[in-house]
Every structure is written in structure tokens, then in C-alpha cells.
Amino acid sequence: MLDIKIQKTTTPKAKPDENRLGFGNYYTDHMFVMDYTEGQGWHSPRIEPYHALSLDPAAMVFHYAQESFEGLKAYRTKEGKVQLFRPEKNGERLQSTHERLCIPTIPVEDFVQAVKTLVEVDRDWVPSAEGTSLYLRPFTIATEAHLGVKPSDSYQFLVIASPSGAYYEEGLNPVKIYVEDEYVRATPGGTGFIKCGGNYAASLAGQMKAHEMGYSQVLWLDGIERKYVEEVGSMNCFFKIDGVIRTAPCVGTVLPGITRMSCIELLRDWGYTVDCETRLSIEEVMQAARTGHLEEVFGTGTAAVVSPVGQLYYEGETAVIGGGKIGEVTQRLYDTLTGIQWGTLADEKGWVVPVE
Ligand code: COI
């Protein structure tokens, strides 16, 4: 158990209007910080007033991108309670990210304690307007000042918090997705299965191209054959074809999303066949759309929750899904998941962790 020192701010900020939060625009009064020094391990866990960091310009994170991050949310229930959703899963995923990037791992229980303590201290910042939550962003940076390429010998792990609304401006209206056939996001043996900034930096050119063409996000294809669907910029992606629900297997190039795994579990409980082992080609998807068998497409993610996809554009052809309306399964998943997260539905799965 961490011995977290708490230093509270003497100049609390004014809180933003809960109905106009957007995503990731505001930050709370405090942040969690913990240092790693070679020979000493992780040490000095503390909560400090939110402040800018002071880093050496040679800090290795700036040069070789040794950086990891996570995303999870704290929800306020109607009764005013505050709760987290499966935070231990984020802690586990952060460990696999650290292993891949040669960053010393953080015990899952310490990760959860860090997140919970920040939420406790900034509890008043958990918004209560419909559809809002306190988005939590844990991350680790390499801090050693050194220009040779090697793992850093010092790091900082931080957690910041941002009261946020919906990730997409569209809310629950179906988003339009551009299927990217020029750039790739991940290749086997690379870093596609972990959460690191570099994955997102590499995705920006594709995302910008999609935006210019009027699409909200990119659907990435596999990096070898450019044939199989993998994931969307900030979400995993599901396809309902002839009643069967399919999503890309997490075999090294796809992020193992916590919302993804929760949706698979719910869908199987409800009796759906979910195939998350077989790769699905974009050609099968487009063919299913042409013949009227593509029933629903939706994305899942912590920030995005469950987002219906209304259009897919691939090599000059547009597949329109569900006539621009949210599908039945997408809506049921959204309602169930958000019901559990905001406490309006019973947490039969034991996914919710209260913050006292
Ligand atoms: C999340 O869903 O929490 C993410 O990290 C996606 C993102 C906003 C990059």
C-alpha cells in the first residue's frame, strides 16, 4: 500500500459549466505524482496542486517517446456516490505497456490506489450533468536527461483528471468513418496492442486526411495485407453481420479495450455469438453492406463509450449502415454499460469500484 502524501491547493479553480465541458478541456485542482529512480524503485507518491512540469529539455520522453498512458472515468451516481469502472483492468494494461516499452511496472493495487486517491481529493470535480464524468489520465514519462537511445533510468508516473462530456460532437448520432488504405497504424511485433503516445502520433496523418474529407475517424486495416479490419482511432470496432457480432482479435496489433472486453461479456450473456478470434476482411464487410447483411457497426472505448457508426467509406464506395440510426444492439450495450457506470442499473458483474 502506498503512503500517499497529500498537499492541497490553496487557490482552487472555478469549475467549468457542466453542460459545456466537451472532452479533455479542463483539469481539476490536483494531480498524483510518483517518481522512479534506478536503485530505489517507485517512490514518493503524492498528491500536489495541479501544476506545469519542469523537465530537462534532454528528458528522454521528448526524444525517444518512452511514454505510456491510460484512460478511465469516475462517475457520479444520482445518489451522489462516486465510482470507477474496472480500474484494475487499466492497471493490468498499463503493466503490459510498461513491459513492452522497458519502463518499470507499477503494481496494479498501487495504480488503483493512486487513481482512487486523486478522485477522493478532487471529488467535487466529478460532474453530475447527464453523460458527463471525470476522465482520468494516468501516464508515465521517461525523465532522464540523456540523448543515447536506451531505457531511461528515471521516470514520473502521474494522474491528471478532466471533467468531460461526450468524446464525439455527434454524441449518440452515428459517426462517419473513413477506411484507411494508405497509412498503417500497427504491424505485428510493434506496439499496436499497448497504449503509448507514439501510436496516436502515427495515426494523425490518416485522421487529418479523414477529417478533411468529412469523416470523424479512421478505421485501420492490418499493416501487412491492408485487408483485415483492426480498430478505429480511439475505439475498438464491432460489426454485426447476419446476427453474429464480430470484432478484430487482439493479437498484437489491436488494443485490448476494457469497454471492448465488457461488451463481449455482455453480448455473450445475452446469447449473441461473438467472434473475436477470426479476422474479418474489409471486403467481407463491404460485401455484407452491399447485400443488406451488415446490420450494425459500432465502436467501443472508454472515452467514446459505445458509438454507432453510420457510414463506412472504402476505396470510393460508401456503406450506409442502419439508415443513419443507432442499431438495437448498439443501443442496448450503451444503455447497459452506462447504466452500470452511472449506477442506474445493478452492477451484477462486480465491475464498479466505489470511491469513498
Ligand atoms: C480512451 O478511450 O480512454 C482513450 O484513451 C482514447 C483516446 C481519447 C485516445
mmCIF file of C-alpha atoms and ligand atoms in Angstrom:
data_model
loop_
_atom_site.group_PDB
_atom_site.id
_atom_site.type_symbol
_atom_site.label_atom_id
_atom_site.label_comp_id
_atom_site.label_asym_id
_atom_site.label_seq_id
_atom_site.Cartn_x
_atom_site.Cartn_y
_atom_site.Cartn_z
ATOM 1 C CA MET A 1 0.000 0.000 0.000
ATOM 2 C CA LEU A 2 1.350 3.422 -0.969
ATOM 3 C CA ASP A 3 1.893 6.078 1.671
ATOM 4 C CA ILE A 4 0.499 8.994 -0.345
ATOM 5 C CA LYS A 5 1.321 12.473 0.960
ATOM 6 C CA ILE A 6 -1.433 14.965 0.198
ATOM 7 C CA GLN A 7 -0.781 18.660 -0.373
ATOM 8 C CA LYS A 8 -3.977 20.542 -1.124
ATOM 9 C CA THR A 9 -4.224 23.662 -3.228
ATOM 10 C CA THR A 10 -4.802 26.986 -1.511
ATOM 11 C CA THR A 11 -6.165 28.507 -4.733
ATOM 12 C CA PRO A 12 -8.950 26.244 -6.039
ATOM 13 C CA LYS A 13 -10.036 26.912 -9.616
ATOM 14 C CA ALA A 14 -13.519 27.952 -10.696
ATOM 15 C CA LYS A 15 -15.405 24.933 -12.035
ATOM 16 C CA PRO A 16 -16.499 24.937 -15.688
ATOM 17 C CA ASP A 17 -20.124 24.821 -16.853
ATOM 18 C CA GLU A 18 -21.046 21.126 -16.699
ATOM 19 C CA ASN A 19 -23.227 21.391 -19.750
ATOM 20 C CA ARG A 20 -20.437 22.686 -21.986
ATOM 21 C CA LEU A 21 -17.473 20.550 -20.984
ATOM 22 C CA GLY A 22 -16.550 18.883 -24.263
ATOM 23 C CA PHE A 23 -13.783 16.315 -23.893
ATOM 24 C CA GLY A 24 -10.415 16.928 -22.223
ATOM 25 C CA ASN A 25 -10.601 20.710 -21.975
ATOM 26 C CA TYR A 26 -10.482 21.330 -18.200
ATOM 27 C CA TYR A 27 -8.305 19.965 -15.391
ATOM 28 C CA THR A 28 -9.002 19.591 -11.702
ATOM 29 C CA ASP A 29 -7.188 21.195 -8.771
ATOM 30 C CA HIS A 30 -4.806 18.324 -8.073
ATOM 31 C CA MET A 31 -2.653 15.645 -9.658
ATOM 32 C CA PHE A 32 -0.999 12.441 -8.471
ATOM 33 C CA VAL A 33 2.766 12.146 -8.911
ATOM 34 C CA MET A 34 5.205 9.312 -8.158
ATOM 35 C CA ASP A 35 8.882 9.090 -9.090
ATOM 36 C CA TYR A 36 11.060 6.205 -10.170
ATOM 37 C CA THR A 37 14.788 6.262 -9.616
ATOM 38 C CA GLU A 38 17.066 3.394 -10.538
ATOM 39 C CA GLY A 39 18.130 1.549 -7.415
ATOM 40 C CA GLN A 40 15.251 3.000 -5.419
ATOM 41 C CA GLY A 41 12.236 1.894 -7.455
ATOM 42 C CA TRP A 42 8.939 3.788 -7.431
ATOM 43 C CA HIS A 43 8.848 6.242 -4.533
ATOM 44 C CA SER A 44 7.445 9.483 -3.116
ATOM 45 C CA PRO A 45 3.783 9.015 -4.095
ATOM 46 C CA ARG A 46 1.975 12.289 -3.574
ATOM 47 C CA ILE A 47 -0.967 14.464 -4.478
ATOM 48 C CA GLU A 48 0.029 18.008 -5.393
ATOM 49 C CA PRO A 49 -1.830 21.047 -6.649
ATOM 50 C CA TYR A 50 -2.148 20.754 -10.466
ATOM 51 C CA HIS A 51 0.895 22.437 -11.967
ATOM 52 C CA ALA A 52 3.120 22.575 -15.041
ATOM 53 C CA LEU A 53 6.034 20.147 -15.095
ATOM 54 C CA SER A 54 9.632 21.240 -15.140
ATOM 55 C CA LEU A 55 11.732 18.848 -17.221
ATOM 56 C CA ASP A 56 15.199 18.949 -18.675
ATOM 57 C CA PRO A 57 14.997 19.542 -22.458
ATOM 58 C CA ALA A 58 17.086 16.371 -22.803
ATOM 59 C CA ALA A 59 14.471 14.306 -20.895
ATOM 60 C CA MET A 60 14.238 11.100 -22.873
ATOM 61 C CA VAL A 61 10.465 11.241 -23.283
ATOM 62 C CA PHE A 62 10.924 14.186 -25.661
ATOM 63 C CA HIS A 63 13.314 12.322 -27.918
ATOM 64 C CA TYR A 64 12.517 8.654 -27.918
ATOM 65 C CA ALA A 65 8.866 8.706 -26.783
ATOM 66 C CA GLN A 66 9.255 6.357 -23.834
ATOM 67 C CA GLU A 67 5.762 7.130 -22.581
ATOM 68 C CA SER A 68 2.661 5.198 -21.589
ATOM 69 C CA PHE A 69 -0.885 6.260 -20.799
ATOM 70 C CA GLU A 70 -4.273 5.003 -19.724
ATOM 71 C CA GLY A 71 -7.825 6.339 -19.758
ATOM 72 C CA LEU A 72 -10.641 5.644 -17.318
ATOM 73 C CA LYS A 73 -13.511 7.541 -15.762
ATOM 74 C CA ALA A 74 -15.076 8.349 -12.387
ATOM 75 C CA TYR A 75 -18.881 8.547 -12.499
ATOM 76 C CA ARG A 76 -21.293 10.329 -10.152
ATOM 77 C CA THR A 77 -24.477 8.425 -9.406
ATOM 78 C CA LYS A 78 -27.889 10.046 -8.861
ATOM 79 C CA GLU A 79 -27.402 9.497 -5.108
ATOM 80 C CA GLY A 80 -24.137 11.490 -5.271
ATOM 81 C CA LYS A 81 -21.842 8.465 -4.903
ATOM 82 C CA VAL A 82 -18.669 8.356 -6.990
ATOM 83 C CA GLN A 83 -17.463 5.178 -8.675
ATOM 84 C CA LEU A 84 -14.857 3.800 -11.054
ATOM 85 C CA PHE A 85 -15.312 1.145 -13.741
ATOM 86 C CA ARG A 86 -12.885 -1.814 -13.694
ATOM 87 C CA PRO A 87 -9.826 0.297 -12.773
ATOM 88 C CA GLU A 88 -7.751 -2.836 -12.160
ATOM 89 C CA LYS A 89 -8.036 -3.643 -15.867
ATOM 90 C CA ASN A 90 -6.376 -0.320 -16.701
ATOM 91 C CA GLY A 91 -3.687 -1.135 -14.149
ATOM 92 C CA GLU A 92 -3.083 -4.510 -15.817
ATOM 93 C CA ARG A 93 -2.934 -2.965 -19.281
ATOM 94 C CA LEU A 94 -0.508 -0.289 -18.073
ATOM 95 C CA GLN A 95 1.746 -3.102 -16.909
ATOM 96 C CA SER A 96 1.832 -4.682 -20.349
ATOM 97 C CA THR A 97 2.537 -1.266 -21.888
ATOM 98 C CA HIS A 98 5.418 -0.734 -19.471
ATOM 99 C CA GLU A 99 6.826 -4.182 -20.195
ATOM 100 C CA ARG A 100 6.821 -3.528 -23.942
ATOM 101 C CA LEU A 101 8.454 -0.087 -23.519
ATOM 102 C CA CYS A 102 11.068 -1.196 -20.937
ATOM 103 C CA ILE A 103 9.509 1.005 -18.239
ATOM 104 C CA PRO A 104 9.475 -0.451 -14.700
ATOM 105 C CA THR A 105 5.968 -1.717 -13.909
ATOM 106 C CA ILE A 106 3.653 -0.355 -11.232
ATOM 107 C CA PRO A 107 1.711 -2.853 -9.071
ATOM 108 C CA VAL A 108 -1.963 -2.891 -10.039
ATOM 109 C CA GLU A 109 -3.076 -2.163 -6.458
ATOM 110 C CA ASP A 110 -0.794 0.920 -6.346
ATOM 111 C CA PHE A 111 -2.212 2.111 -9.656
ATOM 112 C CA VAL A 112 -5.784 1.741 -8.345
ATOM 113 C CA GLN A 113 -4.895 3.444 -5.059
ATOM 114 C CA ALA A 114 -3.303 6.383 -6.917
ATOM 115 C CA VAL A 115 -6.375 6.859 -9.101
ATOM 116 C CA LYS A 116 -8.807 6.496 -6.192
ATOM 117 C CA THR A 117 -6.893 8.934 -4.013
ATOM 118 C CA LEU A 118 -6.889 11.617 -6.707
ATOM 119 C CA VAL A 119 -10.626 11.140 -7.223
ATOM 120 C CA GLU A 120 -11.222 11.355 -3.468
ATOM 121 C CA VAL A 121 -9.279 14.621 -3.235
ATOM 122 C CA ASP A 122 -10.965 16.089 -6.343
ATOM 123 C CA ARG A 123 -14.356 14.518 -5.625
ATOM 124 C CA ASP A 124 -16.181 17.825 -6.092
ATOM 125 C CA TRP A 125 -14.919 17.853 -9.668
ATOM 126 C CA VAL A 126 -16.849 14.717 -10.651
ATOM 127 C CA PRO A 127 -19.656 16.300 -12.695
ATOM 128 C CA SER A 128 -23.271 15.256 -12.373
ATOM 129 C CA ALA A 129 -24.846 16.570 -15.609
ATOM 130 C CA GLU A 130 -26.166 13.774 -17.820
ATOM 131 C CA GLY A 131 -23.490 11.994 -19.839
ATOM 132 C CA THR A 132 -20.587 13.645 -18.012
ATOM 133 C CA SER A 133 -17.822 12.056 -15.953
ATOM 134 C CA LEU A 134 -14.360 12.759 -14.604
ATOM 135 C CA TYR A 135 -11.966 11.403 -17.236
ATOM 136 C CA LEU A 136 -8.743 10.176 -15.627
ATOM 137 C CA ARG A 137 -5.494 10.137 -17.497
ATOM 138 C CA PRO A 138 -2.698 8.152 -15.805
ATOM 139 C CA PHE A 139 0.616 8.348 -17.683
ATOM 140 C CA THR A 140 4.314 7.680 -17.296
ATOM 141 C CA ILE A 141 7.196 9.645 -18.821
ATOM 142 C CA ALA A 142 10.917 8.977 -19.086
ATOM 143 C CA THR A 143 12.690 11.831 -17.276
ATOM 144 C CA GLU A 144 16.393 11.035 -17.508
ATOM 145 C CA ALA A 145 18.348 13.755 -19.367
ATOM 146 C CA HIS A 146 20.265 11.728 -21.928
ATOM 147 C CA LEU A 147 20.469 11.565 -25.701
ATOM 148 C CA GLY A 148 21.692 7.997 -26.195
ATOM 149 C CA VAL A 149 18.982 5.513 -27.136
ATOM 150 C CA LYS A 150 18.332 3.257 -24.133
ATOM 151 C CA PRO A 151 15.671 2.907 -21.435
ATOM 152 C CA SER A 152 15.633 5.905 -19.099
ATOM 153 C CA ASP A 153 16.854 5.395 -15.545
ATOM 154 C CA SER A 154 14.226 7.708 -14.060
ATOM 155 C CA TYR A 155 10.502 8.172 -14.656
ATOM 156 C CA GLN A 156 7.493 10.009 -13.364
ATOM 157 C CA PHE A 157 4.036 8.444 -13.124
ATOM 158 C CA LEU A 158 1.228 10.974 -12.977
ATOM 159 C CA VAL A 159 -2.546 11.005 -12.932
ATOM 160 C CA ILE A 160 -4.485 14.056 -14.053
ATOM 161 C CA ALA A 161 -8.264 14.406 -14.204
ATOM 162 C CA SER A 162 -10.542 16.214 -16.615
ATOM 163 C CA PRO A 163 -14.289 16.727 -16.161
ATOM 164 C CA SER A 164 -15.640 15.777 -19.571
ATOM 165 C CA GLY A 165 -18.718 15.218 -21.680
ATOM 166 C CA ALA A 166 -19.096 13.150 -24.852
ATOM 167 C CA TYR A 167 -15.949 12.423 -26.871
ATOM 168 C CA TYR A 168 -17.659 12.889 -30.204
ATOM 169 C CA GLU A 169 -19.618 16.013 -31.061
ATOM 170 C CA GLU A 170 -22.123 13.647 -32.679
ATOM 171 C CA GLY A 171 -22.979 12.179 -29.220
ATOM 172 C CA LEU A 172 -25.060 9.080 -29.922
ATOM 173 C CA ASN A 173 -25.678 10.030 -33.541
ATOM 174 C CA PRO A 174 -23.882 7.651 -35.895
ATOM 175 C CA VAL A 175 -20.342 8.700 -36.899
ATOM 176 C CA LYS A 176 -18.874 8.527 -40.397
ATOM 177 C CA ILE A 177 -15.687 6.501 -40.720
ATOM 178 C CA TYR A 178 -13.006 6.533 -43.415
ATOM 179 C CA VAL A 179 -11.333 3.170 -44.054
ATOM 180 C CA GLU A 180 -7.632 3.993 -44.379
ATOM 181 C CA ASP A 181 -5.766 2.212 -47.155
ATOM 182 C CA GLU A 182 -2.610 4.347 -47.366
ATOM 183 C CA TYR A 183 -1.205 4.748 -43.849
ATOM 184 C CA VAL A 184 -0.956 1.923 -41.300
ATOM 185 C CA ARG A 185 -1.327 2.081 -37.527
ATOM 186 C CA ALA A 186 0.332 -1.127 -36.357
ATOM 187 C CA THR A 187 2.271 -4.141 -37.547
ATOM 188 C CA PRO A 188 2.935 -7.482 -35.821
ATOM 189 C CA GLY A 189 5.755 -7.218 -33.298
ATOM 190 C CA GLY A 190 5.167 -3.472 -32.926
ATOM 191 C CA THR A 191 3.263 -1.508 -30.301
ATOM 192 C CA GLY A 192 -0.337 -1.683 -31.564
ATOM 193 C CA PHE A 193 -1.502 -3.659 -28.514
ATOM 194 C CA ILE A 194 -0.297 -1.137 -25.931
ATOM 195 C CA LYS A 195 -1.279 2.371 -25.017
ATOM 196 C CA CYS A 196 1.569 4.707 -25.877
ATOM 197 C CA GLY A 197 1.601 8.188 -27.349
ATOM 198 C CA GLY A 198 3.588 7.090 -30.399
ATOM 199 C CA ASN A 199 0.684 5.008 -31.686
ATOM 200 C CA TYR A 200 -1.503 8.083 -31.691
ATOM 201 C CA ALA A 201 1.161 10.396 -33.204
ATOM 202 C CA ALA A 202 1.494 7.948 -36.089
ATOM 203 C CA SER A 203 -2.274 7.953 -36.590
ATOM 204 C CA LEU A 204 -2.656 11.707 -37.018
ATOM 205 C CA ALA A 205 -1.892 11.969 -40.734
ATOM 206 C CA GLY A 206 -4.626 9.439 -41.509
ATOM 207 C CA GLN A 207 -7.012 11.158 -39.129
ATOM 208 C CA MET A 208 -6.371 14.578 -40.694
ATOM 209 C CA LYS A 209 -6.986 13.178 -44.162
ATOM 210 C CA ALA A 210 -10.263 11.653 -42.947
ATOM 211 C CA HIS A 211 -11.328 14.940 -41.301
ATOM 212 C CA GLU A 212 -10.640 16.897 -44.475
ATOM 213 C CA MET A 213 -12.931 14.508 -46.310
ATOM 214 C CA GLY A 214 -15.697 14.938 -43.719
ATOM 215 C CA TYR A 215 -15.178 11.742 -41.690
ATOM 216 C CA SER A 216 -14.806 11.702 -37.886
ATOM 217 C CA GLN A 217 -12.435 8.781 -37.576
ATOM 218 C CA VAL A 218 -10.283 6.294 -39.414
ATOM 219 C CA LEU A 219 -10.807 2.539 -39.492
ATOM 220 C CA TRP A 220 -7.351 0.980 -39.662
ATOM 221 C CA LEU A 221 -6.627 -2.109 -41.686
ATOM 222 C CA ASP A 222 -3.869 -4.592 -40.864
ATOM 223 C CA GLY A 223 -0.406 -3.342 -41.734
ATOM 224 C CA ILE A 224 0.711 -6.339 -43.812
ATOM 225 C CA GLU A 225 -2.043 -7.125 -46.281
ATOM 226 C CA ARG A 226 -4.184 -3.996 -45.736
ATOM 227 C CA LYS A 227 -7.070 -6.376 -45.855
ATOM 228 C CA TYR A 228 -8.396 -7.052 -42.353
ATOM 229 C CA VAL A 229 -10.207 -4.544 -40.139
ATOM 230 C CA GLU A 230 -8.384 -3.704 -36.918
ATOM 231 C CA GLU A 231 -9.520 -0.679 -34.927
ATOM 232 C CA VAL A 232 -10.774 2.864 -35.169
ATOM 233 C CA GLY A 233 -8.643 5.821 -33.941
ATOM 234 C CA SER A 234 -9.976 5.928 -30.387
ATOM 235 C CA MET A 235 -12.148 2.795 -30.290
ATOM 236 C CA ASN A 236 -12.325 -0.915 -30.981
ATOM 237 C CA CYS A 237 -14.814 -1.690 -33.720
ATOM 238 C CA PHE A 238 -17.653 -4.247 -33.863
ATOM 239 C CA PHE A 239 -19.656 -5.461 -36.883
ATOM 240 C CA LYS A 240 -22.977 -7.292 -36.707
ATOM 241 C CA ILE A 241 -23.366 -9.437 -39.815
ATOM 242 C CA ASP A 242 -26.278 -11.868 -40.089
ATOM 243 C CA GLY A 243 -26.814 -11.795 -36.334
ATOM 244 C CA VAL A 244 -23.181 -12.646 -35.482
ATOM 245 C CA ILE A 245 -21.089 -9.968 -33.823
ATOM 246 C CA ARG A 246 -17.501 -9.734 -34.962
ATOM 247 C CA THR A 247 -14.531 -7.715 -33.817
ATOM 248 C CA ALA A 248 -10.824 -7.928 -34.592
ATOM 249 C CA PRO A 249 -8.864 -10.386 -32.440
ATOM 250 C CA CYS A 250 -6.389 -8.775 -30.024
ATOM 251 C CA VAL A 251 -3.308 -10.489 -31.421
ATOM 252 C CA GLY A 252 -0.640 -7.848 -31.096
ATOM 253 C CA THR A 253 -1.844 -5.061 -33.345
ATOM 254 C CA VAL A 254 -5.163 -4.225 -31.685
ATOM 255 C CA LEU A 255 -5.628 -2.504 -28.329
ATOM 256 C CA PRO A 256 -7.329 -4.782 -25.775
ATOM 257 C CA GLY A 257 -10.019 -2.279 -24.829
ATOM 258 C CA ILE A 258 -11.730 -2.562 -21.467
ATOM 259 C CA THR A 259 -15.024 -1.431 -22.964
ATOM 260 C CA ARG A 260 -14.409 -3.995 -25.736
ATOM 261 C CA MET A 261 -13.995 -6.847 -23.240
ATOM 262 C CA SER A 262 -17.008 -5.689 -21.205
ATOM 263 C CA CYS A 263 -19.198 -5.533 -24.326
ATOM 264 C CA ILE A 264 -18.121 -9.020 -25.424
ATOM 265 C CA GLU A 265 -19.078 -10.358 -21.987
ATOM 266 C CA LEU A 266 -22.483 -8.641 -22.016
ATOM 267 C CA LEU A 267 -23.239 -9.768 -25.570
ATOM 268 C CA ARG A 268 -22.428 -13.383 -24.739
ATOM 269 C CA ASP A 269 -24.599 -13.168 -21.597
ATOM 270 C CA TRP A 270 -27.432 -12.004 -23.837
ATOM 271 C CA GLY A 271 -26.993 -15.019 -26.077
ATOM 272 C CA TYR A 272 -25.249 -13.438 -29.049
ATOM 273 C CA THR A 273 -22.492 -15.243 -30.869
ATOM 274 C CA VAL A 274 -19.415 -13.061 -30.681
ATOM 275 C CA ASP A 275 -16.482 -13.936 -32.886
ATOM 276 C CA CYS A 276 -13.395 -12.126 -31.633
ATOM 277 C CA GLU A 277 -10.970 -14.797 -32.798
ATOM 278 C CA THR A 278 -11.325 -14.752 -36.587
ATOM 279 C CA ARG A 279 -10.027 -11.863 -38.661
ATOM 280 C CA LEU A 280 -12.642 -10.018 -40.689
ATOM 281 C CA SER A 281 -11.719 -8.578 -44.071
ATOM 282 C CA ILE A 282 -12.924 -5.176 -45.215
ATOM 283 C CA GLU A 283 -14.144 -6.886 -48.380
ATOM 284 C CA GLU A 284 -16.477 -9.110 -46.294
ATOM 285 C CA VAL A 285 -17.780 -6.003 -44.528
ATOM 286 C CA MET A 286 -18.413 -4.117 -47.767
ATOM 287 C CA GLN A 287 -19.990 -7.172 -49.378
ATOM 288 C CA ALA A 288 -22.273 -7.608 -46.352
ATOM 289 C CA ALA A 289 -23.258 -3.950 -46.714
ATOM 290 C CA ARG A 290 -23.971 -4.351 -50.441
ATOM 291 C CA THR A 291 -26.218 -7.324 -49.852
ATOM 292 C CA GLY A 292 -28.027 -5.925 -46.822
ATOM 293 C CA HIS A 293 -26.373 -8.237 -44.275
ATOM 294 C CA LEU A 294 -24.364 -5.613 -42.401
ATOM 295 C CA GLU A 295 -26.805 -4.943 -39.587
ATOM 296 C CA GLU A 296 -24.821 -2.751 -37.200
ATOM 297 C CA VAL A 297 -21.359 -1.266 -36.764
ATOM 298 C CA PHE A 298 -20.244 0.362 -33.541
ATOM 299 C CA GLY A 299 -17.102 1.438 -31.758
ATOM 300 C CA THR A 300 -16.251 0.948 -28.098
ATOM 301 C CA GLY A 301 -13.816 2.821 -25.897
ATOM 302 C CA THR A 302 -13.530 4.493 -22.514
ATOM 303 C CA ALA A 303 -13.773 7.986 -23.934
ATOM 304 C CA ALA A 304 -16.163 7.088 -26.752
ATOM 305 C CA VAL A 305 -18.269 4.580 -24.666
ATOM 306 C CA VAL A 306 -20.350 2.833 -27.364
ATOM 307 C CA SER A 307 -20.630 4.839 -30.588
ATOM 308 C CA PRO A 308 -22.749 3.876 -33.557
ATOM 309 C CA VAL A 309 -21.111 4.008 -36.976
ATOM 310 C CA GLY A 310 -23.484 5.145 -39.709
ATOM 311 C CA GLN A 311 -21.181 5.154 -42.723
ATOM 312 C CA LEU A 312 -18.002 3.468 -43.882
ATOM 313 C CA TYR A 313 -16.096 4.821 -46.853
ATOM 314 C CA TYR A 314 -13.646 2.459 -48.548
ATOM 315 C CA GLU A 315 -11.933 2.953 -51.882
ATOM 316 C CA GLY A 316 -14.632 5.044 -53.491
ATOM 317 C CA GLU A 317 -17.597 3.129 -52.064
ATOM 318 C CA THR A 318 -19.817 4.183 -49.172
ATOM 319 C CA ALA A 319 -21.572 1.618 -46.999
ATOM 320 C CA VAL A 320 -24.566 3.113 -45.206
ATOM 321 C CA ILE A 321 -25.425 1.234 -42.037
ATOM 322 C CA GLY A 322 -28.771 1.202 -40.279
ATOM 323 C CA GLY A 323 -30.198 4.072 -42.357
ATOM 324 C CA GLY A 324 -28.304 6.598 -40.212
ATOM 325 C CA LYS A 325 -29.948 5.382 -36.988
ATOM 326 C CA ILE A 326 -28.387 3.673 -33.968
ATOM 327 C CA GLY A 327 -28.859 -0.119 -34.042
ATOM 328 C CA GLU A 328 -30.716 -2.156 -31.438
ATOM 329 C CA VAL A 329 -27.679 -3.971 -30.055
ATOM 330 C CA THR A 330 -25.586 -0.786 -30.024
ATOM 331 C CA GLN A 331 -28.313 0.998 -28.057
ATOM 332 C CA ARG A 332 -28.720 -1.892 -25.603
ATOM 333 C CA LEU A 333 -24.969 -2.026 -24.981
ATOM 334 C CA TYR A 334 -24.813 1.722 -24.499
ATOM 335 C CA ASP A 335 -27.755 1.699 -22.087
ATOM 336 C CA THR A 336 -26.456 -1.253 -20.094
ATOM 337 C CA LEU A 337 -22.883 -0.117 -19.835
ATOM 338 C CA THR A 338 -23.710 3.487 -18.971
ATOM 339 C CA GLY A 339 -26.437 2.223 -16.605
ATOM 340 C CA ILE A 340 -23.838 0.220 -14.674
ATOM 341 C CA GLN A 341 -21.299 3.041 -14.812
ATOM 342 C CA TRP A 342 -23.674 5.754 -13.591
ATOM 343 C CA GLY A 343 -25.329 3.408 -11.109
ATOM 344 C CA THR A 344 -28.847 3.312 -12.564
ATOM 345 C CA LEU A 345 -28.518 -0.450 -13.214
ATOM 346 C CA ALA A 346 -27.418 -3.086 -10.722
ATOM 347 C CA ASP A 347 -23.744 -3.992 -11.012
ATOM 348 C CA GLU A 348 -24.268 -7.739 -11.319
ATOM 349 C CA LYS A 349 -20.767 -8.222 -12.713
ATOM 350 C CA GLY A 350 -18.903 -6.583 -9.854
ATOM 351 C CA TRP A 351 -17.323 -4.109 -12.288
ATOM 352 C CA VAL A 352 -17.872 -0.999 -10.227
ATOM 353 C CA VAL A 353 -15.401 0.191 -7.571
ATOM 354 C CA PRO A 354 -16.767 2.801 -5.170
ATOM 355 C CA VAL A 355 -14.657 5.799 -4.194
ATOM 356 C CA GLU A 356 -15.367 6.601 -0.549
HETATM 357 C C1 COI B 1 -9.767 6.322 -24.070
HETATM 358 O O1 COI B 1 -10.788 5.931 -24.592
HETATM 359 O O2 COI B 1 -9.660 6.460 -22.851
HETATM 360 C C2 COI B 1 -8.598 6.671 -24.861
HETATM 361 O O3 COI B 1 -7.521 6.670 -24.334
HETATM 362 C C3 COI B 1 -8.788 7.029 -26.261
HETATM 363 C C4 COI B 1 -8.293 8.358 -26.531
HETATM 364 C C5 COI B 1 -9.050 9.527 -26.155
HETATM 365 C C6 COI B 1 -7.007 8.478 -27.151
#
